Short mmCIF file of C-alpha atoms in Angstrom, two decimals:
data_model
loop_
_atom_site.label_atom_id
_atom_site.label_comp_id
_atom_site.label_asym_id
_atom_site.label_seq_id
_atom_site.Cartn_x
_atom_site.Cartn_y
_atom_site.Cartn_z
CA UNK A 1 116.07 47.29 2.74
CA UNK A 2 116.60 47.85 6.42
CA UNK A 3 114.50 45.45 8.43
CA UNK A 4 114.16 43.83 11.81
CA UNK A 5 113.20 40.21 12.17
CA UNK A 6 111.78 38.69 15.31
CA UNK A 7 111.55 34.94 15.05
CA UNK A 8 108.32 33.64 16.54
CA UNK A 9 105.25 35.81 16.89
CA UNK A 10 104.22 33.80 19.95
CA UNK A 11 106.45 32.25 22.60
CA UNK A 12 105.10 30.31 25.55
CA UNK A 13 107.17 29.33 28.58
CA UNK A 14 106.46 27.96 32.01
CA UNK A 15 106.93 30.12 35.08
CA UNK A 16 110.54 29.83 36.19
CA UNK A 17 111.78 28.74 32.77
CA UNK A 18 114.28 30.53 30.56
CA UNK A 19 112.93 33.22 28.28
CA UNK A 20 114.59 33.64 24.89
CA UNK A 21 113.21 36.11 22.35
CA UNK A 22 115.09 36.40 19.08
CA UNK A 23 115.90 39.50 17.06
CA UNK A 24 118.04 39.90 13.96
CA UNK A 25 118.86 43.10 12.11
CA UNK A 26 120.04 43.63 8.55
CA UNK A 27 123.13 45.80 8.46
CA UNK A 28 126.89 45.32 8.28
CA UNK A 29 127.35 48.43 10.39
CA UNK A 30 126.31 47.95 14.02
CA UNK A 31 123.27 50.08 14.70
CA UNK A 32 121.67 51.13 17.95
CA UNK A 33 119.46 48.31 19.23
CA UNK A 34 116.58 48.37 21.68
CA UNK A 35 114.07 46.07 23.29
CA UNK A 36 110.68 47.43 24.35
CA UNK A 37 107.83 45.75 26.23
CA UNK A 38 104.17 46.59 25.69
CA UNK A 39 101.40 45.53 28.04
CA UNK A 40 97.83 45.50 26.72
CA UNK A 41 96.48 48.97 25.99
CA UNK A 42 99.65 50.61 27.22
CA UNK A 43 102.63 52.37 25.74
CA UNK A 44 106.07 50.98 25.06
CA UNK A 45 108.49 50.67 27.93
CA UNK A 46 112.23 50.54 27.28
CA UNK A 47 113.80 47.35 28.63
CA UNK A 48 117.38 47.86 27.49
CA UNK A 49 119.56 49.28 24.74
CA UNK A 50 122.83 48.66 22.93
CA UNK A 51 124.76 51.67 21.65
CA UNK A 52 128.23 50.27 20.91
CA UNK A 53 129.42 49.81 24.46
CA UNK A 54 129.43 46.43 26.24
CA UNK A 55 128.00 43.65 24.11
CA UNK A 56 126.09 42.14 27.02
CA UNK A 57 123.47 44.60 28.11
CA UNK A 58 121.46 44.34 31.31
CA UNK A 59 118.04 45.90 31.52
CA UNK A 60 115.12 46.21 33.86
CA UNK A 61 113.09 43.35 35.36
CA UNK A 62 115.98 40.88 35.07
CA UNK A 63 116.20 40.99 31.28
CA UNK A 64 119.44 41.10 29.36
CA UNK A 65 120.48 40.96 25.73
CA UNK A 66 123.69 40.14 23.92
CA UNK A 67 124.82 41.90 20.77
CA UNK A 68 126.52 39.51 18.34
CA UNK A 69 127.90 41.28 15.31
CA UNK A 70 128.84 38.08 13.52
CA UNK A 71 125.24 36.88 13.74
CA UNK A 72 123.63 40.35 13.39
CA UNK A 73 121.56 39.40 16.40
CA UNK A 74 120.35 40.97 19.61
CA UNK A 75 118.43 38.25 21.43
CA UNK A 76 116.61 39.00 24.68
CA UNK A 77 116.86 36.59 27.61
CA UNK A 78 115.69 36.21 31.16
CA UNK A 79 116.82 33.26 33.30
CA UNK A 80 113.50 32.72 35.08
CA UNK A 81 110.14 33.81 33.72
CA UNK A 82 107.54 35.39 35.96
CA UNK A 83 103.82 35.61 35.32
CA UNK A 84 104.12 39.39 35.13
CA UNK A 85 106.45 39.05 32.11
CA UNK A 86 103.51 38.12 29.89
CA UNK A 87 103.36 40.91 27.31
CA UNK A 88 104.32 41.88 23.76
CA UNK A 89 108.01 42.43 23.17
CA UNK A 90 109.39 44.53 20.36
CA UNK A 91 112.93 44.69 19.08
CA UNK A 92 113.75 48.06 17.54
CA UNK A 93 116.72 49.23 15.51
CA UNK A 94 118.08 52.70 14.84
CA UNK A 95 120.12 52.04 11.70
CA UNK A 96 121.30 55.60 11.15
CA UNK A 97 121.94 56.33 14.83
CA UNK A 98 119.72 59.33 14.38
CA UNK A 99 116.60 58.36 16.28
CA UNK A 100 114.28 56.80 13.71
CA UNK A 101 113.33 53.38 15.05
CA UNK A 102 112.38 50.44 12.89
CA UNK A 103 110.46 47.85 14.85
CA UNK A 104 110.23 44.12 14.49
CA UNK A 105 106.88 42.43 14.21
CA UNK A 106 106.72 41.77 17.93
CA UNK A 107 106.71 38.57 19.98
CA UNK A 108 103.88 37.82 22.34
CA UNK A 109 105.21 36.10 25.44
CA UNK A 110 102.87 33.87 27.43
CA UNK A 111 103.86 32.49 30.83
CA UNK A 112 102.13 29.37 32.08
CA UNK A 113 101.81 28.67 35.80
CA UNK B 1 109.79 60.86 37.23
CA UNK B 2 107.91 62.85 34.63
CA UNK B 3 106.87 60.92 31.55
CA UNK B 4 105.67 61.75 28.07
CA UNK B 5 102.13 63.08 28.11
CA UNK B 6 99.74 62.60 25.24
CA UNK B 7 96.29 64.03 24.82
CA UNK B 8 93.65 63.07 24.25
CA UNK B 9 93.96 59.40 25.20
CA UNK B 10 91.00 58.42 23.10
CA UNK B 11 89.47 60.14 20.10
CA UNK B 12 86.57 59.19 17.88
CA UNK B 13 86.14 60.95 14.55
CA UNK B 14 84.14 60.42 11.41
CA UNK B 15 85.53 59.99 7.93
CA UNK B 16 86.76 63.21 6.32
CA UNK B 17 87.02 64.98 9.67
CA UNK B 18 90.22 66.39 11.14
CA UNK B 19 92.04 65.46 14.34
CA UNK B 20 94.83 67.02 16.37
CA UNK B 21 96.95 64.94 18.70
CA UNK B 22 99.20 66.57 21.27
CA UNK B 23 102.42 65.41 22.84
CA UNK B 24 104.32 66.88 25.78
CA UNK B 25 107.87 65.46 26.02
CA UNK B 26 109.83 64.72 29.14
CA UNK B 27 111.30 67.98 30.48
CA UNK B 28 114.64 68.89 28.85
CA UNK B 29 114.15 66.38 26.03
CA UNK B 30 114.81 68.10 22.71
CA UNK B 31 113.57 65.48 20.25
CA UNK B 32 110.04 64.23 19.60
CA UNK B 33 108.93 61.29 17.48
CA UNK B 34 105.54 60.15 16.24
CA UNK B 35 104.65 56.52 15.54
CA UNK B 36 101.49 54.83 14.30
CA UNK B 37 100.55 51.35 15.49
CA UNK B 38 97.72 49.63 13.66
CA UNK B 39 95.79 46.77 15.27
CA UNK B 40 98.09 43.82 15.84
CA UNK B 41 100.97 45.56 14.09
CA UNK B 42 104.33 46.97 15.04
CA UNK B 43 104.77 50.73 15.43
CA UNK B 44 105.62 52.59 12.23
CA UNK B 45 107.71 55.75 12.32
CA UNK B 46 105.92 58.83 11.02
CA UNK B 47 108.04 61.90 11.70
CA UNK B 48 110.48 63.42 14.17
CA UNK B 49 111.58 66.86 15.29
CA UNK B 50 114.79 68.08 16.86
CA UNK B 51 114.92 71.55 18.35
CA UNK B 52 111.67 72.47 16.59
CA UNK B 53 112.93 71.46 13.15
CA UNK B 54 111.82 68.36 11.28
CA UNK B 55 114.69 65.90 11.54
CA UNK B 56 113.38 62.79 9.79
CA UNK B 57 110.31 61.65 7.93
CA UNK B 58 108.85 58.20 7.52
CA UNK B 59 105.68 56.85 6.01
CA UNK B 60 103.52 59.82 6.92
CA UNK B 61 100.58 60.53 4.57
CA UNK B 62 100.41 63.94 2.95
CA UNK B 63 97.11 64.45 4.81
CA UNK B 64 99.11 64.52 8.05
CA UNK B 65 101.30 67.33 9.27
CA UNK B 66 103.16 67.95 12.48
CA UNK B 67 105.22 70.55 14.22
CA UNK B 68 107.18 71.13 17.38
CA UNK B 69 106.62 74.34 19.27
CA UNK B 70 108.93 76.62 21.26
CA UNK B 71 108.07 74.81 24.49
CA UNK B 72 109.02 71.53 22.74
CA UNK B 73 105.53 70.10 22.74
CA UNK B 74 104.39 68.68 19.43
CA UNK B 75 101.12 68.34 17.58
CA UNK B 76 100.14 65.88 14.88
CA UNK B 77 97.40 67.21 12.63
CA UNK B 78 95.42 64.75 10.58
CA UNK B 79 92.94 65.82 7.92
CA UNK B 80 90.48 64.03 5.63
CA UNK B 81 90.49 61.09 8.00
CA UNK B 82 90.04 57.63 6.56
CA UNK B 83 88.94 54.39 8.20
CA UNK B 84 92.49 53.11 7.80
CA UNK B 85 93.80 55.89 10.04
CA UNK B 86 92.27 54.12 13.03
CA UNK B 87 95.27 53.22 15.15
CA UNK B 88 97.23 53.90 18.28
CA UNK B 89 99.45 56.95 17.85
CA UNK B 90 102.51 57.13 20.03
CA UNK B 91 104.70 60.05 20.79
CA UNK B 92 108.20 59.48 22.13
CA UNK B 93 110.84 61.88 23.31
CA UNK B 94 114.57 61.71 23.76
CA UNK B 95 117.64 63.75 24.46
CA UNK B 96 119.58 63.69 21.22
CA UNK B 97 122.92 63.52 22.96
CA UNK B 98 122.00 60.38 24.92
CA UNK B 99 122.03 57.94 22.01
CA UNK B 100 118.45 58.80 21.14
CA UNK B 101 117.03 56.63 23.91
CA UNK B 102 113.33 57.11 23.34
CA UNK B 103 110.67 57.20 26.01
CA UNK B 104 107.14 56.57 24.84
CA UNK B 105 103.90 58.12 25.93
CA UNK B 106 100.76 56.07 26.62
CA UNK B 107 99.42 56.73 23.15
CA UNK B 108 96.26 58.21 21.66
CA UNK B 109 93.78 55.70 20.34
CA UNK B 110 92.09 57.17 17.28
CA UNK B 111 88.96 55.54 15.96
CA UNK B 112 87.58 56.71 12.63
CA UNK B 113 83.98 55.70 11.90
#
């Protein structure tokens, strides 16, 4: 079955430290891949997307993600965490490239001062 | 820039009542999606419409129905409400030709008592 796996439901980093949020998908055919951020009681904001162009994708707020076909991964990184990055992050996959998104379980990012 | 508008933002209903959620997509977007996010869960795809026709269907209960109108706004109708229907309902819109990059509204929080 098509699924999305986010390793770690909670990740805690210190301010200024590297952020690494993991996402793996389950398909031999590269799908469309997305990362969304959700602040408490708010909607989902698109951070970045991969749609079969460059494998290293840059998004908003200093985030980037690298598509690795061999690892079926699309991990999200940010070189230096900021307090305002504390939120829930969702990886989402469009397996059929037709719009229906399947979301991972989400990773809650905490940033310590 | 204009965003996706959802109304109402909050809704409280009793069991067995009906509810109608409305979604107004970003201007010129031709595709609308509905997602349900239970407490502490990831969003689950319900249904989508492209050019006023249903384009995909997910885990939407038979008690729910939806449609997209000529002005592209969409409504999700929910009948015989159950306690388990309490959730955050998101609408997203996209332009089908732009790799289905979805922009989410702020959501409608439905509470069934």
